[in-house]
């Protein structure tokens, strides 16, 4: 009876994982499709054409480049801002820390369509043209919360007396930060940065409101449903997935070595 | 980072504020101020009373609000039914494969949300594999469709926000002291009894956090409804986006957005009062 329950439970979990992966199989498979028309939604025949020429569609490549630039810039700023907030929350007791915690959670509990539309009304009100800058502003806004909460969760409960020990041994503040604090927080910061990058690269709803005439990678994919949906979209998606897989694997291995805590998950969100 | 040891010094009292300043300023200017602007825009009506936007929002689009919350609720319950057992298996039964399985849960989400939703379109379309299989099994009538149905939209919502359910539940399960479960079994509890009396109650914060993190984006989403549904499945997000970017009826658009946020915020505040904000992080 017990064995049966376990067997059922594991089987069910495996099915749920399969559900999560089903569209991924389709994306990879259809990157090898030779579609009959402009749309790559029905299987015709196997082909390597799209893989031989992944950058065939100039607009798609430009969109991806824009997305990567936005993600790099917003991740850098949001990781810095968010990490500083996390350090303040973990290391100090101060007036207003509760309010700070609430202000960090609120963007996560506000629907994206509200975040996007409210930012647009602000930009309209101050007559700021929407474009690259406004996309980056929006992405930093929603990433700061994720970074701060993620870093805070990771560095909470760490042994901060190490810092004091270093200071007692005569290390100057900068050296303490570089040699003690940074190694402690580094895995959390790296995980948060990866999360921010992925969120930025993936964001559609908020970007739609604040992109003006600029087209990011998700916006291109959205537009492609009307004009043409080439298999190159699947090729690039597969490539991004593969790069993420390698990055994810590397981070997991690195964190295993840095923090030998059985409870630390490689997933930054939680 | 210096000066924590000397807790009373002037410098360390200022330090946390200096650290939070850039990020908090950013959130005030680009999150709080826009919400205020949104509220102003919603009552900035020409040639009609100030509440005209709200009147039209609730009068004309009540059905869309209602549908959005209904879909989001069903998707949340489905995600819970799918996610909890998976989170449980990862936390309690995966052993050294734990990190690998967690990685597998998030991996699909490194391909763009939109590309994944288009993949569902491929799977569910009339000539696609799912419809073919279900017709062969006589579970779908000859002319029956999967795409453009409520089932497709709710399925898409469930799929897209499932990891937001799994991860918080996993974290709360992971925190549970295993000795408590052993103690229950030592006291002759059945495995199911131990689960019901020990594991389930201790994992509830994760369930609440996961439910919010699934429900909120699902209620505001419009991609799934737009790509997998027909006009009969249109959600409030589509209306808001359309009013803002195409019709440009800003008072109405802002009122719609504001009502959506208000309803959800009230729910979140009620939640926060009961359980605190800690578990959301």
Coordinates of C-alpha atoms in Angstrom, one line a residue:
Chain A
X1 CA 0.0 0.0 0.0
X2 CA 2.7 2.4 1.0
X3 CA 4.9 1.5 -1.9
X4 CA 1.9 1.9 -4.2
X5 CA 1.2 5.5 -2.9
X6 CA 4.8 6.4 -3.4
X7 CA 4.8 5.0 -6.9
X8 CA 1.7 6.9 -7.8
X9 CA 3.1 10.1 -6.3
X10 CA 6.4 9.9 -8.2
X11 CA 4.5 9.0 -11.4
X12 CA 2.2 12.0 -11.0
X13 CA 5.2 14.3 -10.4
X14 CA 6.8 12.9 -13.5
X15 CA 3.7 13.7 -15.5
X16 CA 3.7 17.3 -14.2
X17 CA 7.3 17.7 -15.3
X18 CA 6.3 16.3 -18.7
X19 CA 3.6 19.0 -18.9
X20 CA 6.2 21.6 -18.1
X21 CA 8.4 20.3 -20.9
X22 CA 5.9 19.6 -23.6
X23 CA 6.0 23.0 -25.3
X24 CA 9.8 22.9 -25.0
X25 CA 10.0 19.7 -27.0
X26 CA 7.7 21.3 -29.6
X27 CA 9.9 24.4 -29.8
X28 CA 13.1 22.3 -30.3
X29 CA 11.4 20.0 -32.8
X30 CA 9.9 22.8 -34.9
X31 CA 13.2 24.5 -35.2
X32 CA 13.9 21.5 -37.6
X33 CA 10.7 22.0 -39.5
X34 CA 10.5 23.1 -43.1
X35 CA 7.2 25.0 -43.1
X36 CA 5.2 25.2 -46.3
X37 CA 4.2 28.8 -45.9
X38 CA 5.2 31.7 -43.7
X39 CA 4.0 30.1 -40.5
X40 CA 5.8 27.4 -38.6
X41 CA 2.8 26.0 -36.7
X42 CA 2.2 22.7 -38.7
X43 CA 4.8 20.0 -39.2
X44 CA 5.8 19.5 -42.8
X45 CA 9.2 17.9 -43.1
X46 CA 12.6 17.8 -41.4
X47 CA 15.1 20.4 -42.4
X48 CA 18.3 22.0 -41.1
X49 CA 17.7 25.2 -43.2
X50 CA 16.8 27.4 -40.2
X51 CA 19.8 26.2 -38.2
X52 CA 22.1 26.9 -41.2
X53 CA 20.9 30.4 -41.4
X54 CA 19.6 31.4 -37.9
X55 CA 20.2 35.2 -38.5
X56 CA 18.2 35.3 -41.8
X57 CA 15.6 37.7 -40.5
X58 CA 17.3 41.0 -39.8
X59 CA 14.4 42.4 -37.7
X60 CA 14.5 39.3 -35.5
X61 CA 18.2 39.7 -34.9
X62 CA 17.8 43.4 -34.2
X63 CA 15.0 42.7 -31.7
X64 CA 17.2 40.1 -29.9
X65 CA 20.1 42.5 -29.8
X66 CA 17.9 45.2 -28.3
X67 CA 16.6 42.8 -25.7
X68 CA 20.1 41.7 -24.8
X69 CA 21.2 45.4 -24.4
X70 CA 18.2 46.2 -22.3
X71 CA 18.7 43.1 -20.2
X72 CA 22.4 43.8 -19.6
X73 CA 21.9 47.4 -18.6
X74 CA 18.8 46.9 -16.4
X75 CA 20.4 43.8 -14.8
X76 CA 23.5 45.7 -13.9
X77 CA 21.7 48.6 -12.3
X78 CA 19.0 46.6 -10.6
X79 CA 21.5 44.1 -9.2
X80 CA 23.5 47.0 -7.6
X81 CA 20.4 48.7 -6.2
X82 CA 18.7 45.6 -5.0
X83 CA 21.9 44.1 -3.4
X84 CA 22.4 47.4 -1.4
X85 CA 18.8 47.2 -0.2
X86 CA 19.2 43.6 0.8
X87 CA 22.4 44.3 2.7
X88 CA 20.7 47.1 4.6
X89 CA 17.8 44.9 5.5
X90 CA 19.9 42.0 6.7
X91 CA 22.8 43.9 8.4
X92 CA 21.0 46.8 10.1
X93 CA 18.0 47.4 12.3
X94 CA 16.6 50.7 11.2
X95 CA 13.4 52.7 11.3
X96 CA 11.2 52.2 8.3
X97 CA 12.7 48.8 7.4
X98 CA 9.1 47.4 7.5
X99 CA 8.0 50.0 5.0
X100 CA 10.9 49.1 2.8
X101 CA 9.9 45.4 2.9
X102 CA 6.4 46.3 1.9
X103 CA 7.6 48.6 -1.0
X104 CA 9.6 45.7 -2.3
X105 CA 6.7 43.3 -2.2
X106 CA 4.1 45.6 -3.8
X107 CA 5.5 45.6 -7.4
X108 CA 5.4 41.8 -7.2
X109 CA 1.8 41.8 -6.2
X110 CA 0.7 44.3 -8.8
X111 CA -0.4 42.9 -12.1
X112 CA 2.0 43.6 -14.9
X113 CA -0.6 45.3 -17.0
X114 CA -1.1 47.8 -14.2
X115 CA 2.7 48.4 -13.8
X116 CA 3.0 48.9 -17.5
X117 CA 0.0 51.1 -17.9
X118 CA 0.8 53.3 -14.9
X119 CA 4.3 53.9 -16.1
X120 CA 2.9 54.8 -19.5
X121 CA 0.5 57.4 -18.0
X122 CA 3.5 58.9 -16.1
X123 CA 5.5 59.2 -19.3
X124 CA 2.6 60.6 -21.2
X125 CA 2.0 63.2 -18.4
X126 CA 5.6 64.4 -18.4
X127 CA 5.7 64.2 -22.2
X128 CA 8.6 61.7 -22.2
X129 CA 8.9 59.9 -25.5
X130 CA 8.8 56.1 -25.0
X131 CA 11.7 54.1 -26.4
X132 CA 15.0 52.5 -25.2
X133 CA 15.3 54.6 -22.1
X134 CA 11.8 54.0 -20.9
X135 CA 12.1 50.3 -21.5
X136 CA 15.2 50.2 -19.3
X137 CA 13.6 52.3 -16.6
X138 CA 10.7 49.9 -16.5
X139 CA 12.9 46.8 -16.4
X140 CA 15.0 48.2 -13.6
X141 CA 11.8 49.0 -11.6
X142 CA 10.5 45.5 -11.6
X143 CA 13.9 43.8 -11.2
X144 CA 15.0 45.7 -8.1
X145 CA 12.4 44.0 -6.0
X146 CA 13.3 40.5 -7.2
X147 CA 17.0 41.1 -6.7
X148 CA 16.5 42.6 -3.2
X149 CA 14.2 39.9 -2.0
X150 CA 16.3 37.1 -3.6
X151 CA 19.6 38.4 -2.2
X152 CA 18.0 39.0 1.2
X153 CA 16.7 35.4 1.4
X154 CA 20.1 34.0 0.5
X155 CA 22.3 36.0 2.9
X156 CA 20.0 35.9 5.9
X157 CA 21.4 34.0 8.8
X158 CA 24.9 34.1 7.7
X159 CA 27.7 34.5 10.2
X160 CA 28.5 38.2 10.0
X161 CA 30.9 38.0 12.9
X162 CA 33.5 37.1 10.3
X163 CA 33.4 40.7 9.3
X164 CA 34.0 41.8 12.8
X165 CA 36.8 39.3 13.1
X166 CA 38.5 40.7 10.0
X167 CA 38.2 44.2 11.4
X168 CA 39.6 43.2 14.8
X169 CA 42.5 41.7 12.9
X170 CA 43.2 45.2 11.5
X171 CA 41.7 44.9 8.0
X172 CA 40.6 48.2 6.5
X173 CA 36.9 48.5 5.6
X174 CA 37.4 48.1 1.9
X175 CA 39.5 45.0 2.4
X176 CA 36.9 43.6 4.7
X177 CA 34.2 44.1 2.0
X178 CA 36.4 42.6 -0.7
X179 CA 37.7 39.7 1.2
X180 CA 34.9 38.8 3.5
X181 CA 31.5 40.4 2.7
X182 CA 31.6 40.0 -1.1
X183 CA 32.5 36.2 -1.1
X184 CA 29.6 35.7 1.3
X185 CA 27.0 37.5 -0.8
X186 CA 28.4 36.6 -4.2
X187 CA 26.4 33.4 -4.9
X188 CA 23.1 35.2 -3.9
X189 CA 24.0 38.2 -6.0
X190 CA 24.9 36.0 -9.0
X191 CA 21.6 34.1 -8.8
X192 CA 19.6 37.3 -8.4
X193 CA 21.4 38.8 -11.5
X194 CA 20.6 35.7 -13.5
X195 CA 17.0 36.0 -12.5
X196 CA 16.8 39.7 -13.4
X197 CA 18.4 39.0 -16.7
X198 CA 15.9 36.3 -17.5
X199 CA 13.0 38.4 -16.4
X200 CA 14.1 41.3 -18.5
X201 CA 14.7 39.2 -21.6
X202 CA 11.3 37.6 -21.2
X203 CA 9.1 40.6 -20.3
X204 CA 6.4 41.3 -22.7
X205 CA 3.5 43.0 -21.0
X206 CA 5.3 45.9 -19.3
X207 CA 7.5 46.4 -22.3
X208 CA 4.6 46.6 -24.7
X209 CA 3.3 49.7 -22.9
X210 CA 6.7 51.5 -22.7
X211 CA 8.5 50.5 -25.9
X212 CA 7.2 53.2 -28.2
X213 CA 8.3 52.1 -31.7
X214 CA 11.2 49.9 -30.4
X215 CA 10.8 46.1 -30.9
X216 CA 12.3 43.8 -28.3
X217 CA 12.6 40.0 -28.8
X218 CA 9.2 39.2 -27.2
X219 CA 7.5 42.0 -29.0
X220 CA 8.9 40.7 -32.3
X221 CA 7.5 37.2 -31.6
X222 CA 4.2 38.7 -30.7
X223 CA 4.1 40.7 -34.0
X224 CA 5.2 37.6 -35.9
X225 CA 1.8 36.0 -35.4
X226 CA 0.3 38.3 -38.0
X227 CA 3.0 38.6 -40.7
X228 CA 5.3 35.5 -40.6
X229 CA 6.4 33.1 -37.9
X230 CA 9.7 31.7 -39.3
X231 CA 11.4 28.6 -37.7
X232 CA 14.3 30.9 -36.9
X233 CA 12.3 32.0 -33.9
X234 CA 12.4 28.4 -32.6
X235 CA 16.1 28.2 -33.5
X236 CA 17.0 31.2 -31.4
X237 CA 14.7 30.1 -28.6
X238 CA 16.4 26.7 -28.5
X239 CA 19.8 28.4 -28.5
X240 CA 18.9 30.7 -25.6
X241 CA 17.5 27.6 -23.8
X242 CA 20.8 25.8 -24.3
X243 CA 22.9 28.8 -23.1
X244 CA 20.6 29.1 -20.0
X245 CA 21.0 25.4 -19.4
X246 CA 24.8 25.7 -19.3
X247 CA 24.7 28.8 -17.2
X248 CA 22.2 27.2 -14.8
X249 CA 24.4 24.1 -14.5
X250 CA 27.5 26.2 -13.9
X251 CA 25.8 28.2 -11.2
X252 CA 24.5 25.1 -9.4
X253 CA 28.0 23.6 -9.4
X254 CA 29.6 26.8 -8.2
X255 CA 27.0 27.2 -5.4
X256 CA 27.6 23.6 -4.4
X257 CA 31.3 24.5 -3.9
X258 CA 30.8 27.9 -2.3
X259 CA 28.0 27.3 0.1
X260 CA 27.8 23.8 1.4
X261 CA 24.3 24.1 2.7
X262 CA 21.8 21.4 1.9
X263 CA 19.0 23.9 2.2
X264 CA 20.2 26.3 -0.4
X265 CA 18.2 25.9 -3.6
X266 CA 19.7 26.9 -6.9
X267 CA 16.4 28.7 -7.6
X268 CA 16.6 32.4 -6.8
X269 CA 12.9 33.1 -6.8
X270 CA 12.2 31.6 -3.5
Chain B
X1 CA 29.7 48.1 5.2
X2 CA 31.9 49.3 8.1
X3 CA 30.7 50.3 11.5
X4 CA 28.3 47.6 12.5
X5 CA 30.3 46.6 15.5
X6 CA 30.1 50.2 16.8
X7 CA 26.3 50.2 16.7
X8 CA 25.8 53.6 18.2
X9 CA 28.0 55.7 15.9
X10 CA 26.5 58.4 13.7
X11 CA 27.9 56.7 10.6
X12 CA 26.2 53.4 11.2
X13 CA 22.8 55.0 11.8
X14 CA 23.0 56.6 8.4
X15 CA 24.5 53.6 6.7
X16 CA 21.3 51.6 6.0
X17 CA 19.6 54.7 4.6
X18 CA 22.5 55.3 2.2
X19 CA 22.3 51.7 1.1
X20 CA 18.6 51.7 0.4
X21 CA 18.5 55.2 -1.1
X22 CA 19.1 54.5 -4.8
X23 CA 16.8 51.5 -5.1
X24 CA 14.0 52.9 -3.0
X25 CA 14.1 56.3 -4.8
X26 CA 13.8 54.3 -8.1
X27 CA 10.7 52.5 -6.8
X28 CA 9.2 55.7 -5.5
X29 CA 9.6 57.5 -8.8
X30 CA 8.8 54.7 -11.2
X31 CA 6.4 52.6 -9.1
X32 CA 4.6 54.8 -6.6
X33 CA 4.4 58.0 -8.6
X34 CA 3.0 56.2 -11.7
X35 CA 0.2 54.6 -9.6
X36 CA -0.7 58.1 -8.3
X37 CA -0.6 59.4 -11.9
X38 CA -2.8 56.5 -12.9
X39 CA -5.3 57.5 -10.2
X40 CA -5.3 61.1 -11.4
X41 CA -5.7 60.1 -15.0
X42 CA -8.7 57.9 -14.2
X43 CA -10.6 60.9 -12.8
X44 CA -9.4 63.4 -15.4
X45 CA -12.5 63.3 -17.5
X46 CA -13.6 66.0 -19.9
X47 CA -17.3 66.8 -20.4
X48 CA -18.6 64.3 -17.8
X49 CA -18.5 63.7 -14.0
X50 CA -15.1 62.6 -12.6
X51 CA -16.3 59.1 -12.0
X52 CA -17.3 58.6 -15.6
X53 CA -14.3 56.3 -16.3
X54 CA -15.2 54.1 -13.4
X55 CA -18.8 54.0 -14.3
X56 CA -18.0 52.8 -17.9
X57 CA -15.3 50.4 -16.6
X58 CA -17.7 48.6 -14.3
X59 CA -20.7 48.9 -16.5
X60 CA -19.2 47.7 -19.8
X61 CA -16.5 45.4 -18.7
X62 CA -17.8 43.8 -15.5
X63 CA -18.1 40.6 -17.4
X64 CA -14.4 40.8 -18.3
X65 CA -13.3 41.4 -14.7
X66 CA -15.5 38.6 -13.6
X67 CA -14.1 36.2 -16.2
X68 CA -10.5 37.2 -15.5
X69 CA -10.9 36.4 -11.8
X70 CA -12.7 33.2 -12.5
X71 CA -10.0 32.0 -14.9
X72 CA -7.3 33.1 -12.6
X73 CA -8.9 31.2 -9.7
X74 CA -9.4 28.0 -11.7
X75 CA -5.8 28.2 -12.9
X76 CA -4.5 28.8 -9.4
X77 CA -6.4 25.7 -8.1
X78 CA -5.1 23.6 -11.0
X79 CA -1.6 24.8 -10.4
X80 CA -2.0 23.9 -6.7
X81 CA -3.2 20.4 -7.6
X82 CA -0.3 19.9 -10.1
X83 CA 2.4 21.8 -8.2
X84 CA 2.0 20.6 -4.6
X85 CA 2.7 16.9 -5.3
X86 CA 5.7 17.8 -7.5
X87 CA 7.1 20.2 -4.8
X88 CA 6.5 17.5 -2.2
X89 CA 8.4 14.9 -4.3
X90 CA 11.3 17.3 -4.8
X91 CA 11.5 18.3 -1.2
X92 CA 11.0 14.9 0.5
X93 CA 11.8 12.2 -2.0
X94 CA 14.4 13.5 -4.5
X95 CA 17.5 13.1 -2.4
X96 CA 20.6 14.1 -4.3
X97 CA 18.5 14.8 -7.4
X98 CA 16.8 17.7 -5.6
X99 CA 18.8 20.5 -7.3
X100 CA 18.5 18.8 -10.7
X101 CA 14.7 18.6 -10.4
X102 CA 14.4 22.2 -9.3
X103 CA 16.5 23.2 -12.3
X104 CA 14.2 21.2 -14.5
X105 CA 11.2 23.0 -13.1
X106 CA 12.6 26.4 -14.0
X107 CA 14.4 25.5 -17.2
X108 CA 11.4 25.8 -19.5
X109 CA 11.1 29.3 -18.3
X110 CA 14.3 30.3 -20.0
X111 CA 12.6 30.3 -23.3
X112 CA 10.4 33.3 -23.9
X113 CA 6.9 33.2 -22.4
X114 CA 5.5 34.1 -25.9
X115 CA 7.4 31.4 -27.8
X116 CA 6.1 28.8 -25.3
X117 CA 2.5 30.0 -25.7
X118 CA 2.9 29.7 -29.5
X119 CA 4.1 26.2 -28.9
X120 CA 0.9 25.5 -27.1
X121 CA -0.9 26.9 -30.2
X122 CA 1.0 24.4 -32.2
X123 CA 0.1 21.5 -29.9
X124 CA -3.6 22.5 -29.6
X125 CA -4.4 23.5 -33.1
X126 CA -7.1 21.7 -35.1
X127 CA -4.6 19.6 -37.1
X128 CA -2.3 19.3 -34.2
X129 CA -1.3 16.2 -32.2
X130 CA -3.5 16.8 -29.2
X131 CA -6.7 17.1 -31.2
X132 CA -5.8 14.2 -33.4
X133 CA -5.1 12.0 -30.3
X134 CA -8.3 13.0 -28.5
X135 CA -10.4 12.4 -31.7
X136 CA -8.9 8.9 -32.1
X137 CA -9.8 8.2 -28.4
X138 CA -13.3 9.6 -29.2
X139 CA -12.9 12.1 -26.4
X140 CA -13.3 15.0 -28.9
X141 CA -16.1 15.1 -31.5
X142 CA -15.1 15.3 -35.2
X143 CA -15.6 19.0 -35.5
X144 CA -14.5 19.7 -31.9
X145 CA -11.7 22.1 -31.2
X146 CA -9.1 22.6 -28.5
X147 CA -7.8 26.0 -29.6
X148 CA -10.0 29.0 -29.0
X149 CA -11.7 27.3 -26.0
X150 CA -11.8 28.2 -22.3
X151 CA -9.9 24.9 -21.6
X152 CA -7.0 26.2 -23.8
X153 CA -6.9 29.5 -22.0
X154 CA -7.1 28.2 -18.5
X155 CA -4.6 25.4 -19.4
X156 CA -2.2 28.1 -20.7
X157 CA -2.5 30.2 -17.6
X158 CA -1.9 27.2 -15.4
X159 CA 1.1 26.3 -17.4
X160 CA 2.7 29.7 -17.5
X161 CA 2.4 30.4 -13.8
X162 CA 3.0 26.9 -12.4
X163 CA 6.6 27.5 -11.3
X164 CA 5.4 30.4 -9.2
X165 CA 3.3 27.9 -7.3
X166 CA 5.9 25.1 -7.1
X167 CA 8.8 27.2 -5.8
X168 CA 7.3 28.8 -2.7
X169 CA 5.6 25.5 -1.7
X170 CA 9.0 23.7 -2.2
X171 CA 10.7 26.3 0.0
X172 CA 8.2 25.9 2.9
X173 CA 8.3 22.1 2.6
X174 CA 12.1 22.2 2.6
X175 CA 12.1 24.2 5.9
X176 CA 10.1 21.5 7.8
X177 CA 12.1 19.8 10.4
X178 CA 12.2 16.1 9.3
X179 CA 12.2 15.0 13.0
X180 CA 8.7 16.2 13.3
X181 CA 7.6 13.7 10.7
X182 CA 9.6 11.0 12.3
X183 CA 8.0 11.8 15.7
X184 CA 4.6 11.5 14.2
X185 CA 5.4 8.1 12.8
X186 CA 6.9 7.0 16.1
X187 CA 3.6 7.9 17.7
X188 CA 1.9 5.5 15.3
X189 CA 0.6 8.0 12.9
X190 CA 0.0 6.7 9.4
X191 CA 2.0 8.4 6.6
X192 CA -1.2 10.1 5.5
X193 CA -2.0 11.1 9.0
X194 CA 1.5 12.6 9.4
X195 CA 1.1 14.4 6.2
X196 CA -2.3 15.8 7.2
X197 CA -1.4 16.8 10.8
X198 CA 2.3 17.9 10.4
X199 CA 3.5 18.5 6.8
X200 CA 0.4 20.1 5.3
X201 CA -0.2 22.8 8.1
X202 CA 3.5 23.7 8.1
X203 CA 3.5 24.1 4.3
X204 CA 0.5 26.4 4.2
X205 CA 2.5 29.7 4.1
X206 CA 4.1 28.4 0.9
X207 CA 0.7 27.5 -0.5
X208 CA -0.7 31.0 0.3
X209 CA 2.4 32.7 -1.2
X210 CA 2.3 30.4 -4.3
X211 CA -1.4 31.0 -4.8
X212 CA -1.0 34.8 -4.7
X213 CA 2.0 34.6 -7.1
X214 CA -0.1 32.5 -9.5
X215 CA -3.4 34.3 -9.1
X216 CA -2.1 37.9 -9.5
X217 CA -0.3 37.5 -12.8
X218 CA -3.0 35.2 -14.2
X219 CA -5.7 37.7 -13.4
X220 CA -3.8 40.5 -15.3
X221 CA -2.6 38.3 -18.2
X222 CA -3.9 38.7 -21.7
X223 CA -1.4 36.7 -23.8
X224 CA -3.0 33.4 -23.1
X225 CA -6.5 34.6 -23.8
X226 CA -5.4 36.4 -26.9
X227 CA -3.3 33.6 -28.4
X228 CA -5.1 30.5 -27.2
X229 CA -8.7 31.8 -26.9
X230 CA -11.4 33.4 -29.0
X231 CA -13.1 36.7 -28.3
X232 CA -15.3 34.7 -25.9
X233 CA -12.4 34.2 -23.6
X234 CA -11.1 37.8 -23.6
X235 CA -9.8 38.9 -20.3
X236 CA -9.5 42.3 -18.7
X237 CA -5.9 42.7 -19.6
X238 CA -6.8 42.7 -23.3
X239 CA -9.3 45.5 -22.7
X240 CA -6.8 47.6 -20.7
X241 CA -4.1 47.2 -23.3
X242 CA -6.5 48.0 -26.1
X243 CA -7.9 51.1 -24.4
X244 CA -4.4 52.4 -23.6
X245 CA -2.6 51.6 -26.9
X246 CA -5.3 51.6 -29.6
X247 CA -8.4 53.5 -28.5
X248 CA -6.5 55.9 -26.2
X249 CA -9.4 56.5 -24.0
X250 CA -7.1 57.2 -21.1
X251 CA -9.6 57.9 -18.3
X252 CA -11.4 54.7 -19.0
X253 CA -8.1 52.7 -19.5
X254 CA -6.7 54.1 -16.2
X255 CA -10.0 53.4 -14.4
X256 CA -9.9 49.8 -15.6
X257 CA -6.3 49.4 -14.5
X258 CA -7.0 51.0 -11.2
X259 CA -10.0 48.8 -10.4
X260 CA -8.0 45.7 -11.3
X261 CA -5.2 46.8 -9.0
X262 CA -7.6 47.8 -6.2
X263 CA -9.3 44.5 -6.1
X264 CA -6.1 42.6 -6.0
X265 CA -4.4 44.9 -3.5
X266 CA -7.3 44.5 -1.1
X267 CA -6.9 40.8 -1.3
X268 CA -3.1 41.0 -0.8
X269 CA -3.5 43.3 2.2
X270 CA -6.0 41.0 3.8
X271 CA -3.5 38.2 3.2
X272 CA -0.6 40.3 4.6
X273 CA -2.6 41.1 7.8
X274 CA -3.2 37.4 8.4
X275 CA 0.2 36.0 7.5
X276 CA 2.8 38.8 7.1
X277 CA 4.7 39.7 4.0
X278 CA 7.7 37.5 4.9
X279 CA 6.5 34.4 3.0
X280 CA 6.1 36.3 -0.3
X281 CA 9.8 36.8 -0.5

